[in-house]
mmCIF file with all atom_site columns, C-alpha atoms in Angstrom:
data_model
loop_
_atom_site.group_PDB
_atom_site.id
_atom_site.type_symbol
_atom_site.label_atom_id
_atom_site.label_alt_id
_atom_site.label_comp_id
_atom_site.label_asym_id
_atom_site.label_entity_id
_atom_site.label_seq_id
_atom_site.pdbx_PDB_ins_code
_atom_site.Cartn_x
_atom_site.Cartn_y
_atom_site.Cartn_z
_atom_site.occupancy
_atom_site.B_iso_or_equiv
_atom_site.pdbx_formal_charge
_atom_site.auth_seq_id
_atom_site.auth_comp_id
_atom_site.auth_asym_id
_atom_site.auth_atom_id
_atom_site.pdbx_PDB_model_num
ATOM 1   C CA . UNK P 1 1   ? 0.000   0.000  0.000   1.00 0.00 ? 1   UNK P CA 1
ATOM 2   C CA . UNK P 1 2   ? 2.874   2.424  0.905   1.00 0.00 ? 2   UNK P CA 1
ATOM 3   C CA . UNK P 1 3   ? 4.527   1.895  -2.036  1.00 0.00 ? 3   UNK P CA 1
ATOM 4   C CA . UNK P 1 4   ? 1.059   2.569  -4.029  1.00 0.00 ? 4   UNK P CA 1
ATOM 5   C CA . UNK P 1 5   ? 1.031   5.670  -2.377  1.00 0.00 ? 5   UNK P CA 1
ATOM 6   C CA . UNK P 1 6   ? 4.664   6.899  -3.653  1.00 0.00 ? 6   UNK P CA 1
ATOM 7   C CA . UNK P 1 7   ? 3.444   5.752  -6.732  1.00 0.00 ? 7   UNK P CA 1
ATOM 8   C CA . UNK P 1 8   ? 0.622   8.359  -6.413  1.00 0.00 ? 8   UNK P CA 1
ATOM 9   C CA . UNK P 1 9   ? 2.745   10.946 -4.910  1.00 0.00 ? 9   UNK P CA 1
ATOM 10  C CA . UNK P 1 10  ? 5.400   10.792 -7.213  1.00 0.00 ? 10  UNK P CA 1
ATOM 11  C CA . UNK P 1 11  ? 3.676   11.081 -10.505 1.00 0.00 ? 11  UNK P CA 1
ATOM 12  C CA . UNK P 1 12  ? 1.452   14.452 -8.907  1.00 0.00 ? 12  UNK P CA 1
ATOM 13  C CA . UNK P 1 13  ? 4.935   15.828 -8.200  1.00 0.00 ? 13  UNK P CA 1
ATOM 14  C CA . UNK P 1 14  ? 5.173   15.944 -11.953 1.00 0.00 ? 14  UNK P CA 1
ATOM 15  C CA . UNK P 1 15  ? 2.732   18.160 -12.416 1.00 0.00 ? 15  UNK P CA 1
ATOM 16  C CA . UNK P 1 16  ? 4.184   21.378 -11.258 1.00 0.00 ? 16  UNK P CA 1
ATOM 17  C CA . UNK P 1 17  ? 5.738   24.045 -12.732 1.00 0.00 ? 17  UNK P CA 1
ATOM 18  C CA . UNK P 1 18  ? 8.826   26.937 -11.597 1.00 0.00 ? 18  UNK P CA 1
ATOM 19  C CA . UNK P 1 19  ? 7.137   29.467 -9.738  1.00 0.00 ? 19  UNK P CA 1
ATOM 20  C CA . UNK P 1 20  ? 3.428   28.042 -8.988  1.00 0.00 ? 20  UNK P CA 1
ATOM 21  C CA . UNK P 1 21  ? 2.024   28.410 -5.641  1.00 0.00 ? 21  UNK P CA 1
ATOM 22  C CA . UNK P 1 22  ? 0.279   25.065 -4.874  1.00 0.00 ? 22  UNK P CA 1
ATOM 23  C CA . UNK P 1 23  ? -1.413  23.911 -2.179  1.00 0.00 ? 23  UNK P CA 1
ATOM 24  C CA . UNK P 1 24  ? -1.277  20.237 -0.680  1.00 0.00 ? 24  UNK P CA 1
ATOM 25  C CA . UNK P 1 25  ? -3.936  19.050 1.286   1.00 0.00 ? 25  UNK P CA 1
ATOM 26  C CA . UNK P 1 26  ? -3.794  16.357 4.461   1.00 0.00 ? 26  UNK P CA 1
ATOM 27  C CA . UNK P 1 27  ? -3.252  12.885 3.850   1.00 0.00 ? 27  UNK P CA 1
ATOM 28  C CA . UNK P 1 28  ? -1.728  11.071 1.047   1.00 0.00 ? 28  UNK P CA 1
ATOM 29  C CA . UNK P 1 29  ? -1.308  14.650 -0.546  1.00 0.00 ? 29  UNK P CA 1
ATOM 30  C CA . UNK P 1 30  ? 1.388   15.981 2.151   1.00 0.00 ? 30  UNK P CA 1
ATOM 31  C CA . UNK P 1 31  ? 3.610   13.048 0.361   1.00 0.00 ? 31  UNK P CA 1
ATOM 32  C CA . UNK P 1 32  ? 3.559   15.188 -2.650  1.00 0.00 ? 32  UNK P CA 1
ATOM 33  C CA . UNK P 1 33  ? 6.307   17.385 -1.107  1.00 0.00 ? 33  UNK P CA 1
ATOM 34  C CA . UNK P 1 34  ? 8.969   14.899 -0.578  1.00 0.00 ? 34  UNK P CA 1
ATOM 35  C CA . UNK P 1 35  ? 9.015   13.777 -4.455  1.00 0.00 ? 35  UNK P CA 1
ATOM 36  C CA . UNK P 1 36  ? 9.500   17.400 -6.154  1.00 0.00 ? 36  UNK P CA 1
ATOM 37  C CA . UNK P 1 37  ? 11.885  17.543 -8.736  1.00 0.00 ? 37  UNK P CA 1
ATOM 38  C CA . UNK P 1 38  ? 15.226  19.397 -7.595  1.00 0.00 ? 38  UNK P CA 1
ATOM 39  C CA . UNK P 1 39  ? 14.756  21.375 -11.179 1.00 0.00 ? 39  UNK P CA 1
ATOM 40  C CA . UNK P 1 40  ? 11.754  22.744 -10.238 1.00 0.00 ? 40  UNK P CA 1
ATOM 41  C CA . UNK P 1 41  ? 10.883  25.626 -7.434  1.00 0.00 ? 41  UNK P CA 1
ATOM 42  C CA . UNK P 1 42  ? 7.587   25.804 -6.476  1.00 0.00 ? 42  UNK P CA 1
ATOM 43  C CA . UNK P 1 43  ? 6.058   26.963 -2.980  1.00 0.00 ? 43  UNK P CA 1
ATOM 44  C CA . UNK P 1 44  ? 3.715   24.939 -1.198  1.00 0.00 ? 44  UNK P CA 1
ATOM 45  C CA . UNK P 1 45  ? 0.688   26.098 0.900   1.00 0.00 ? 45  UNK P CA 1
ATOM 46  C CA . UNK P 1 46  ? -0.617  24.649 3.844   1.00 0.00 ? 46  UNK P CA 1
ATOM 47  C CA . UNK P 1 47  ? -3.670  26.258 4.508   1.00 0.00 ? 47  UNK P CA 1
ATOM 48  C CA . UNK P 1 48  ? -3.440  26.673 8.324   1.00 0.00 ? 48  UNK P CA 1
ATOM 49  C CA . UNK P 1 49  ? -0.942  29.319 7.729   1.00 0.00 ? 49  UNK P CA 1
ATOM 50  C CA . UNK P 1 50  ? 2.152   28.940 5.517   1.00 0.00 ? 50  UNK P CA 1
ATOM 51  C CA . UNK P 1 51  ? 3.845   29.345 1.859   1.00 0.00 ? 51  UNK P CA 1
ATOM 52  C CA . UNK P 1 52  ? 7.336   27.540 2.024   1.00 0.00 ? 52  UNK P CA 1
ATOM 53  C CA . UNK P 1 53  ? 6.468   24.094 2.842   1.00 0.00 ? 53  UNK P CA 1
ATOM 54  C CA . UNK P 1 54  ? 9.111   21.307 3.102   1.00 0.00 ? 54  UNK P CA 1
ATOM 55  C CA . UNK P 1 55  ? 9.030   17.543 3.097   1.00 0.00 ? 55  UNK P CA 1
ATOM 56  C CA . UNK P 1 56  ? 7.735   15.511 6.302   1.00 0.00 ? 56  UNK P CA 1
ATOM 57  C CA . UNK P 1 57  ? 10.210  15.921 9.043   1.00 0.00 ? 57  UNK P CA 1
ATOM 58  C CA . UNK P 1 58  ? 12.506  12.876 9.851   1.00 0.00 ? 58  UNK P CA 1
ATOM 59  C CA . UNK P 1 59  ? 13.919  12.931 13.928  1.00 0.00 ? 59  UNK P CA 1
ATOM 60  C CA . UNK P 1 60  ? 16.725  14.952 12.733  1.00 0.00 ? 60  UNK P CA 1
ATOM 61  C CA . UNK P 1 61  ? 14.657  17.497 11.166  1.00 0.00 ? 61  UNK P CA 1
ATOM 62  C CA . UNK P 1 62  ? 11.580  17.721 13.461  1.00 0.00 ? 62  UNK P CA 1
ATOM 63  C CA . UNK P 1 63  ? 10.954  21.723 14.749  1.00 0.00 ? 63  UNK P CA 1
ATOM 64  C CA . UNK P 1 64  ? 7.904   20.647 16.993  1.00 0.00 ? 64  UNK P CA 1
ATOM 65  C CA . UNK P 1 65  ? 6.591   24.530 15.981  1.00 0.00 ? 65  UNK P CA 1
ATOM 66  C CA . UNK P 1 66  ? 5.973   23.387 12.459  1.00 0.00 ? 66  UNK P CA 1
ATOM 67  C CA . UNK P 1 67  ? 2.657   21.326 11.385  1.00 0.00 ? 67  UNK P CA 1
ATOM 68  C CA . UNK P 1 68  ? 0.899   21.327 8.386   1.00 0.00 ? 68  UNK P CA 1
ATOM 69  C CA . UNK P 1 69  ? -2.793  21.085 8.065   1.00 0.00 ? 69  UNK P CA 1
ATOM 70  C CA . UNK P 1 70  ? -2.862  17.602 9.086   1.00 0.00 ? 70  UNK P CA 1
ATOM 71  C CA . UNK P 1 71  ? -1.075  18.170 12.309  1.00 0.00 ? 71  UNK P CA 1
ATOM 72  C CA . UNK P 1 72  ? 2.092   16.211 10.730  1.00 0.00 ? 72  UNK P CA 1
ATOM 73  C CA . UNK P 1 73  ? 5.140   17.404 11.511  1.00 0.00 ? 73  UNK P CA 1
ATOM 74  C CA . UNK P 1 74  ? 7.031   18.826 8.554   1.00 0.00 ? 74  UNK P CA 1
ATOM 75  C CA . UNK P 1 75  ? 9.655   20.794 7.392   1.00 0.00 ? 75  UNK P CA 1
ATOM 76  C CA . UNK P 1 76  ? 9.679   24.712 6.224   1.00 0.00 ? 76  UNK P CA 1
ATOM 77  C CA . UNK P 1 77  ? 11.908  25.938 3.540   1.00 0.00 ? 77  UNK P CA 1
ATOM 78  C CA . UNK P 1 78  ? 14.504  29.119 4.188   1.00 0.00 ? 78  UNK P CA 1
ATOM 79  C CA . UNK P 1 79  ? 11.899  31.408 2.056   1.00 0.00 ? 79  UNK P CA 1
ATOM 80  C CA . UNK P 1 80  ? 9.185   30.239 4.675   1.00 0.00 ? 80  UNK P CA 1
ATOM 81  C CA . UNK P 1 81  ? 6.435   33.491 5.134   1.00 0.00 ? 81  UNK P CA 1
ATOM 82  C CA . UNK P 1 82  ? 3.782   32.494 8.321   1.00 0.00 ? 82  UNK P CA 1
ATOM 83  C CA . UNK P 1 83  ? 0.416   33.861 8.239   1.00 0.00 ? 83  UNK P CA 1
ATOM 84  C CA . UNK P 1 84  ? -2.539  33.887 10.065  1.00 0.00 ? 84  UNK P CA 1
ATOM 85  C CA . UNK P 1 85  ? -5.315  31.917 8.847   1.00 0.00 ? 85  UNK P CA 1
ATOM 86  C CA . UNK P 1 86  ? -7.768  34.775 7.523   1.00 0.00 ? 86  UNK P CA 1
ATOM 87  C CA . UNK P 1 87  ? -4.394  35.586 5.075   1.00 0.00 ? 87  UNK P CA 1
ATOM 88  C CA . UNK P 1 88  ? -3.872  31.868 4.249   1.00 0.00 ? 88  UNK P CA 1
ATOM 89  C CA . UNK P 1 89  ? -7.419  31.857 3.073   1.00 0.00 ? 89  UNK P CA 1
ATOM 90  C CA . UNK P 1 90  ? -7.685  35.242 1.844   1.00 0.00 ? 90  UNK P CA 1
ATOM 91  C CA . UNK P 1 91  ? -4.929  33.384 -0.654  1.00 0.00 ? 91  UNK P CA 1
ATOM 92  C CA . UNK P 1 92  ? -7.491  30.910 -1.866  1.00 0.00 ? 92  UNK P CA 1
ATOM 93  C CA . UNK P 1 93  ? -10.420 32.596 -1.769  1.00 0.00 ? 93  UNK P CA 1
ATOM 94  C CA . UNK P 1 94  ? -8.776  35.730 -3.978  1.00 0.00 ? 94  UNK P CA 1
ATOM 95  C CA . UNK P 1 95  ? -7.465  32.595 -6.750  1.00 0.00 ? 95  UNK P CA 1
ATOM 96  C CA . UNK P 1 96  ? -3.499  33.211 -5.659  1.00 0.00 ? 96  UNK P CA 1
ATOM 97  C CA . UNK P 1 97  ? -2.760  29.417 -5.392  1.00 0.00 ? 97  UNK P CA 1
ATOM 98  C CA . UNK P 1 98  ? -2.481  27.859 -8.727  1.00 0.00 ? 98  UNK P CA 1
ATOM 99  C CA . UNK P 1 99  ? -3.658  24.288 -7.938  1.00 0.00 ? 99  UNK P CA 1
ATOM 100 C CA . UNK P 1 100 ? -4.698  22.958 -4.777  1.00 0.00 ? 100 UNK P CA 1
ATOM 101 C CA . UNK P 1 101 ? -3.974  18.303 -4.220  1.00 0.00 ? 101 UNK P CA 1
ATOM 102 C CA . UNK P 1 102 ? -6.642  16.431 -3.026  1.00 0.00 ? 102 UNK P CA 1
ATOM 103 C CA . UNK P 1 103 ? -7.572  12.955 -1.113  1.00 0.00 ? 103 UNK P CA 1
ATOM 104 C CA . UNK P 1 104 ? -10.951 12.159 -2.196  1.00 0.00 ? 104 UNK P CA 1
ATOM 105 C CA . UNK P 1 105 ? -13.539 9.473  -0.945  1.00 0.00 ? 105 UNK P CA 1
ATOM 106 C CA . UNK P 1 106 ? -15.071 9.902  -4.453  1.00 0.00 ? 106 UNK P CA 1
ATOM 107 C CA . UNK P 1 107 ? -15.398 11.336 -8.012  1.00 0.00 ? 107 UNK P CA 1
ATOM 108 C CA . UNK P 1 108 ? -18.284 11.742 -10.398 1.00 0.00 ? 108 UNK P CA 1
ATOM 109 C CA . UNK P 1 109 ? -17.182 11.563 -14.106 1.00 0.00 ? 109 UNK P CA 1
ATOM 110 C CA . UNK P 1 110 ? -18.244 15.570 -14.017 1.00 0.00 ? 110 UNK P CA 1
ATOM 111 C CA . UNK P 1 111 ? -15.842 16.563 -11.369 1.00 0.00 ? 111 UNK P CA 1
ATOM 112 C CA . UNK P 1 112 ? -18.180 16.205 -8.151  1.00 0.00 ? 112 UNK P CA 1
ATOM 113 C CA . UNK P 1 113 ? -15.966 15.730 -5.244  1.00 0.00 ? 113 UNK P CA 1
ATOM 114 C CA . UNK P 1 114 ? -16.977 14.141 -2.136  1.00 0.00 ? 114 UNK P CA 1
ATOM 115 C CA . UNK P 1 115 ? -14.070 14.309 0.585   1.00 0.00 ? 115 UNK P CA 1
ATOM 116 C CA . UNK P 1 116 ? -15.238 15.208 3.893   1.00 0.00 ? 116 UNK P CA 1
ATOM 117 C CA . UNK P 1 117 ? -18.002 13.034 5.792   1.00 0.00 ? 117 UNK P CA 1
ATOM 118 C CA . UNK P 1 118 ? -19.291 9.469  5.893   1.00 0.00 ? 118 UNK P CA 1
ATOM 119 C CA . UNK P 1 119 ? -22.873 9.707  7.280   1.00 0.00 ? 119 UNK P CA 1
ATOM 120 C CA . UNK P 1 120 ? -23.113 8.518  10.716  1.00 0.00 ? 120 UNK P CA 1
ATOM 121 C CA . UNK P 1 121 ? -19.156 9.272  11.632  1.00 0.00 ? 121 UNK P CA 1
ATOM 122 C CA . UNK P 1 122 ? -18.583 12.056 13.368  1.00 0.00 ? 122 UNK P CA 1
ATOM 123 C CA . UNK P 1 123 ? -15.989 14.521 11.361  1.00 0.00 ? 123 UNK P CA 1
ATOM 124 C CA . UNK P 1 124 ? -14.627 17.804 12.502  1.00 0.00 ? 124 UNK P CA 1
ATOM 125 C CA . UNK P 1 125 ? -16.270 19.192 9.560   1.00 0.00 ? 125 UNK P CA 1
ATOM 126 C CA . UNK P 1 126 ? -15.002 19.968 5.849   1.00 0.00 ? 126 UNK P CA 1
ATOM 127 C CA . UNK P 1 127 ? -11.999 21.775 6.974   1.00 0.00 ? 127 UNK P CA 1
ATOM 128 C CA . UNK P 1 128 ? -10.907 23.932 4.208   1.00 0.00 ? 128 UNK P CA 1
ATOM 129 C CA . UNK P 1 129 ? -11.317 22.033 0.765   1.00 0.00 ? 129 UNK P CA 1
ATOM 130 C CA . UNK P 1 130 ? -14.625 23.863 0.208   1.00 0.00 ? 130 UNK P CA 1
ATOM 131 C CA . UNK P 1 131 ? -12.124 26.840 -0.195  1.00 0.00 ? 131 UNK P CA 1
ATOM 132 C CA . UNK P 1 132 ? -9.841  25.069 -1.988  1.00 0.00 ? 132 UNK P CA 1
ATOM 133 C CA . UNK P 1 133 ? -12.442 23.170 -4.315  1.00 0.00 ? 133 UNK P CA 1
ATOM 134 C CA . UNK P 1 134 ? -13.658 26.997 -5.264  1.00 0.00 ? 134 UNK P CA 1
ATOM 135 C CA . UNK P 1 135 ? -10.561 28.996 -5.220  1.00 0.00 ? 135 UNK P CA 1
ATOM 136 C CA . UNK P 1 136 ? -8.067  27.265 -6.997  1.00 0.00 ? 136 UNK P CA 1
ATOM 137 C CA . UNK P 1 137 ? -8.076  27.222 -10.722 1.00 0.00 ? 137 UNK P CA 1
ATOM 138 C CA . UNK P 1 138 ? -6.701  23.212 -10.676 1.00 0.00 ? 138 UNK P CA 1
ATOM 139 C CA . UNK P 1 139 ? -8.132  20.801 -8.043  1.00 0.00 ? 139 UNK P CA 1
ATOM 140 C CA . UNK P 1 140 ? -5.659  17.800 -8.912  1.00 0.00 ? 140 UNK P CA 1
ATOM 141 C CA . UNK P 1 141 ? -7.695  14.242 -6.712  1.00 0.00 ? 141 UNK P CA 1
ATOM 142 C CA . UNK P 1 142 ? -4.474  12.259 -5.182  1.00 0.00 ? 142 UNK P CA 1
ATOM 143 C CA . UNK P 1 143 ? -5.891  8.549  -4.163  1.00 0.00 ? 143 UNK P CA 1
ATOM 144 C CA . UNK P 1 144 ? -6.416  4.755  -4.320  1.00 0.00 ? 144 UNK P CA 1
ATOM 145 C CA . UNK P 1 145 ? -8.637  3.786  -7.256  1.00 0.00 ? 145 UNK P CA 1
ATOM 146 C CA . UNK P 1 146 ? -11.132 1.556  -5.233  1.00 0.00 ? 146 UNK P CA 1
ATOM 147 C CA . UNK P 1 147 ? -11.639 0.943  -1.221  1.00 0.00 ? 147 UNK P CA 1
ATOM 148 C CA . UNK P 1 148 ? -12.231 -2.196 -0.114  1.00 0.00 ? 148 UNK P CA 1
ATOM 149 C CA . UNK P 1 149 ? -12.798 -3.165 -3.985  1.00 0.00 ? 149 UNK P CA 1
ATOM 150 C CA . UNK P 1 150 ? -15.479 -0.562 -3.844  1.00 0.00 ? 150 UNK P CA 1
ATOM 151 C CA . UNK P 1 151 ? -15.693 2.035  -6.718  1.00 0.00 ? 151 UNK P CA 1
ATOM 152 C CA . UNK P 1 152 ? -14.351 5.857  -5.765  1.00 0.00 ? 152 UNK P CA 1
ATOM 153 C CA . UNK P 1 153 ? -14.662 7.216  -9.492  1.00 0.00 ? 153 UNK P CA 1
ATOM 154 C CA . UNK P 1 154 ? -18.464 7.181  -10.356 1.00 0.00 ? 154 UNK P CA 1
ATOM 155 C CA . UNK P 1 155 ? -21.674 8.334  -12.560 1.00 0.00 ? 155 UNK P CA 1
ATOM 156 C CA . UNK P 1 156 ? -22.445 10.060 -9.387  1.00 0.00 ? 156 UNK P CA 1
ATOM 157 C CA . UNK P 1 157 ? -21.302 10.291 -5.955  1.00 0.00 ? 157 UNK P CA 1
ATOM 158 C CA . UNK P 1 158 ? -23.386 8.916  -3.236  1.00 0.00 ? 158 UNK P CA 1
ATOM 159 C CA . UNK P 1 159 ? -21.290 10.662 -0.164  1.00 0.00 ? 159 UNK P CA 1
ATOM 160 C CA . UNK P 1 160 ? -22.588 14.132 0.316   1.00 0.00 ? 160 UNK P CA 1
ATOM 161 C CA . UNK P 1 161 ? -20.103 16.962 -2.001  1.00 0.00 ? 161 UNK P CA 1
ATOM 162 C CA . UNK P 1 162 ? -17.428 19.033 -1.019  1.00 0.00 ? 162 UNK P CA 1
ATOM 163 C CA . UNK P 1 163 ? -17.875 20.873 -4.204  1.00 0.00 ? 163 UNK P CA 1
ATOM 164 C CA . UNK P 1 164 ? -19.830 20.160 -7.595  1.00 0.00 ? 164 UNK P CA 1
ATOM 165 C CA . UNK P 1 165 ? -17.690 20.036 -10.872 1.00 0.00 ? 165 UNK P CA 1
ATOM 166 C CA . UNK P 1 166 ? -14.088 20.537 -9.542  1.00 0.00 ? 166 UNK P CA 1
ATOM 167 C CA . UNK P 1 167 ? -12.275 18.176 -9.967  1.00 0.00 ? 167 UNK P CA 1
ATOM 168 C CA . UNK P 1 168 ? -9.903  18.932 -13.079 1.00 0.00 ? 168 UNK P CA 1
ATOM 169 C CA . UNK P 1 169 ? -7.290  15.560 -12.977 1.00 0.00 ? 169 UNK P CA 1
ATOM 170 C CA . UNK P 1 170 ? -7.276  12.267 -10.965 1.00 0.00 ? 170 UNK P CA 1
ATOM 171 C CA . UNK P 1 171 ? -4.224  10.236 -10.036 1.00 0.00 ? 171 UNK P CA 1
ATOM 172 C CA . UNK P 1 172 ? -4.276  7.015  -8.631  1.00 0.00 ? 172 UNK P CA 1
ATOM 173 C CA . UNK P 1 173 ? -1.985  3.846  -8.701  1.00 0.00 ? 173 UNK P CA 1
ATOM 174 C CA . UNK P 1 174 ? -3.507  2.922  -12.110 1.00 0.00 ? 174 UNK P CA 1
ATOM 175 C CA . UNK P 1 175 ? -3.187  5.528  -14.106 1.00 0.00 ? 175 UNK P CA 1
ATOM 176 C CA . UNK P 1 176 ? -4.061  9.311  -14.676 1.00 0.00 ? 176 UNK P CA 1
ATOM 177 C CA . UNK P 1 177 ? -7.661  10.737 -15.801 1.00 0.00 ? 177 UNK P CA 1
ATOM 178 C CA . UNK P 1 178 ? -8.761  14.426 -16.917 1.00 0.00 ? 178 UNK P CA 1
ATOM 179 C CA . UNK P 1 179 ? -12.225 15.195 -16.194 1.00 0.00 ? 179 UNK P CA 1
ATOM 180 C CA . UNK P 1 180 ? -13.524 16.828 -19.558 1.00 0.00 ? 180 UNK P CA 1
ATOM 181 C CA . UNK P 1 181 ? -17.047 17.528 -20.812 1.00 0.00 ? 181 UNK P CA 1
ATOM 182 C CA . UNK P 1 182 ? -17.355 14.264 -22.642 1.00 0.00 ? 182 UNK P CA 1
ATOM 183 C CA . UNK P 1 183 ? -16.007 12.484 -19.234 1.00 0.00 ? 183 UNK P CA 1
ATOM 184 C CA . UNK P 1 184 ? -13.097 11.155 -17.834 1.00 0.00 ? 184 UNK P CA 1
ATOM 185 C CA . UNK P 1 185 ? -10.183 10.378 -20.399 1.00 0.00 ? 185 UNK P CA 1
ATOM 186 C CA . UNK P 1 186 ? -7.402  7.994  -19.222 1.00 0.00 ? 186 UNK P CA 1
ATOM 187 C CA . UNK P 1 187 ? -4.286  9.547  -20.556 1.00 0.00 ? 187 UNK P CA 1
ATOM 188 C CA . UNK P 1 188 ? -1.422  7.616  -18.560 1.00 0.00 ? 188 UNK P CA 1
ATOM 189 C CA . UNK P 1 189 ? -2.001  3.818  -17.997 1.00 0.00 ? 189 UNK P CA 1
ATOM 190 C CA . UNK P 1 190 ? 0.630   2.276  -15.586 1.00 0.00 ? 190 UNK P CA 1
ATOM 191 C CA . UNK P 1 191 ? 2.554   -1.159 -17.172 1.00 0.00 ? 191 UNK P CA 1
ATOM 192 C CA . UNK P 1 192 ? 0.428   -2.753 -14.187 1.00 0.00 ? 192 UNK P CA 1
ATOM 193 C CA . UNK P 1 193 ? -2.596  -2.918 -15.737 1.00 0.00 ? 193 UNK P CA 1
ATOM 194 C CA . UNK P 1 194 ? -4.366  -3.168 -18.375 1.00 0.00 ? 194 UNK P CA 1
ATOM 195 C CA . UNK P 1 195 ? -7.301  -1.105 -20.336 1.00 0.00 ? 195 UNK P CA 1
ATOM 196 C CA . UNK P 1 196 ? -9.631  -3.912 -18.814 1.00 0.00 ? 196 UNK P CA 1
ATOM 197 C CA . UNK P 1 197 ? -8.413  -3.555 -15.416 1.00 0.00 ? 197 UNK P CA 1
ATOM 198 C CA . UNK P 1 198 ? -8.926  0.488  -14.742 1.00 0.00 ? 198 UNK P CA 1
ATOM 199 C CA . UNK P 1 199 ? -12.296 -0.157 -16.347 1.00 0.00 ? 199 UNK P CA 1
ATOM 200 C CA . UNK P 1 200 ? -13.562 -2.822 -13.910 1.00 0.00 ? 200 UNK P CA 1
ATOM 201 C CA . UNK P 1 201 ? -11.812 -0.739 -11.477 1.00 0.00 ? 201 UNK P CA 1
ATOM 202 C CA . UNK P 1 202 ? -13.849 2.009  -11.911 1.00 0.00 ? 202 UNK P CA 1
ATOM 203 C CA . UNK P 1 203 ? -17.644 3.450  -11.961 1.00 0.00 ? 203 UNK P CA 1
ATOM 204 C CA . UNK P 1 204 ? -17.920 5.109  -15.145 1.00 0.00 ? 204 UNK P CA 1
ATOM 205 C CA . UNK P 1 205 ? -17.392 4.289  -18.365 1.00 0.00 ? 205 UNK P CA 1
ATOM 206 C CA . UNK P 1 206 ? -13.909 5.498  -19.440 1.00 0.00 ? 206 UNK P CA 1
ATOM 207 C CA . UNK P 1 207 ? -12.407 7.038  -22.147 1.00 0.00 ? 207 UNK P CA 1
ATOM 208 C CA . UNK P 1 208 ? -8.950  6.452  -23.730 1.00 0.00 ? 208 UNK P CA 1
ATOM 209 C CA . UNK P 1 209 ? -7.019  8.746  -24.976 1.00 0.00 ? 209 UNK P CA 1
ATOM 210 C CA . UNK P 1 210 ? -5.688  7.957  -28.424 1.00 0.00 ? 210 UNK P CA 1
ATOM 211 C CA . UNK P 1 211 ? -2.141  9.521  -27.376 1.00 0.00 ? 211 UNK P CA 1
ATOM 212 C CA . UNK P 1 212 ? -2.568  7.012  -24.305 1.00 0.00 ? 212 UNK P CA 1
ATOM 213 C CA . UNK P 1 213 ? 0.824   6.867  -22.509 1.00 0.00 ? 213 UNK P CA 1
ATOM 214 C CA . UNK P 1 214 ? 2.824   4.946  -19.522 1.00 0.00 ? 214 UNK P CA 1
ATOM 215 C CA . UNK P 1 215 ? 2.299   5.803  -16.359 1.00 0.00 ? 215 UNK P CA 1
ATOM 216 C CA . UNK P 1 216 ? 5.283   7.869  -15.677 1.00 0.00 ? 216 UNK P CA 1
ATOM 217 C CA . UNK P 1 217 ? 7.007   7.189  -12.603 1.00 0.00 ? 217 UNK P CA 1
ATOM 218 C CA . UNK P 1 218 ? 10.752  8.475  -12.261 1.00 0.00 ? 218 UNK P CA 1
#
């Protein structure tokens, strides 16, 4: 599963560009900071009140001051600015953070995201990826393609939304999808699987690109 997951993590960390201003949300998206190529500066949000994140701290890097969103402990870079959180989200709300990187429970085939509640478990509440789901130009979904062999990328979700029509790219162990108006086109298919595979895997009817690729990895 942890390997999955670096799978995941390492192929978002693709997807950024010199200079954006990204957010990473809590979960398997805080991974997304560890894999970043060292060709590429970027600065990382977190959104309870920094631009400058780091990687996850290790015991010899651990400032017990510094948490992300998630309460994990992680690392700031030199450039680090701190905020309070009516700035941090002042940031998202205005459309100053390029992309924001998502765990998701699931994802309609329009870009519905659900991502915050199970009925009948009790949740903090949506924290701020009703913000981010708004604000950001790019909502990129980081996560496992099923649970439990249950479906997560669907006609419709049946969890209650964090946001309708969001969602812009999904990344999961199998592959990589962009959610367009004619649905959700596979672009990168990993060497794992097959066409077959993602499809059973999945909720929706897919569609293939015809400039399908391999999942990219390194």
């Amino acid at each position: 599963m942890a390997d999955l997951k670096q799978r995941i993590a390492k192929r978002c960390a693709k997807e950024f560009k010199d200079g954006e201003f990204i957010n990473l949300g809590i979960g398997l998206p805080t991974m997304v900071a560890d894999y970043i190529p060292e060709d590429v500066v970027v600065t990382l949000h977190s959104e309870n009140g920094f631009a400058g994140l780091g990687d996850i701290a290790t015991e010899e890097t651990l400032d017990v001051d510094i948490i992300n969103s998630g309460g994990t402990y992680v690392t700031a870079l030199p450039r680090v600015k701190y905020f309070d959180t009516a700035e941090s989200f002042g940031l998202v709300r205005g459309g100053h953070v390029q992309a924001t990187v998502l765990g998701a429970m699931q994802v309609a085939e329009n870009g519905d995201l659900a991502n915050w509640i199970v009925p009948g478990k009790k949740v903090a509440g949506m924290g701020g990826a009703m913000d981010l789901c708004t604000g950001c130009p790019e909502v990129i979904v980081v996560m496992m393609h099923t649970q439990k062999g249950n479906h997560k990328i669907l006609e419709k979700c049946t969890l209650p939304l964090t946001a309708e029509k969001c969602v812009s790219k999904i990344i999961t162990e199998m592959g990589v999808m962009e959610v367009t108006p004619e649905g959700i086109v596979v672009t990168e298919l990993h060497p794992d699987y097959t066409k077959e595979d993602i499809q059973a895997a999945t909720g929706c009817k897919l569609i293939f690109s015809p400039d399908l690729k391999p999942m990219e990895e390194e």
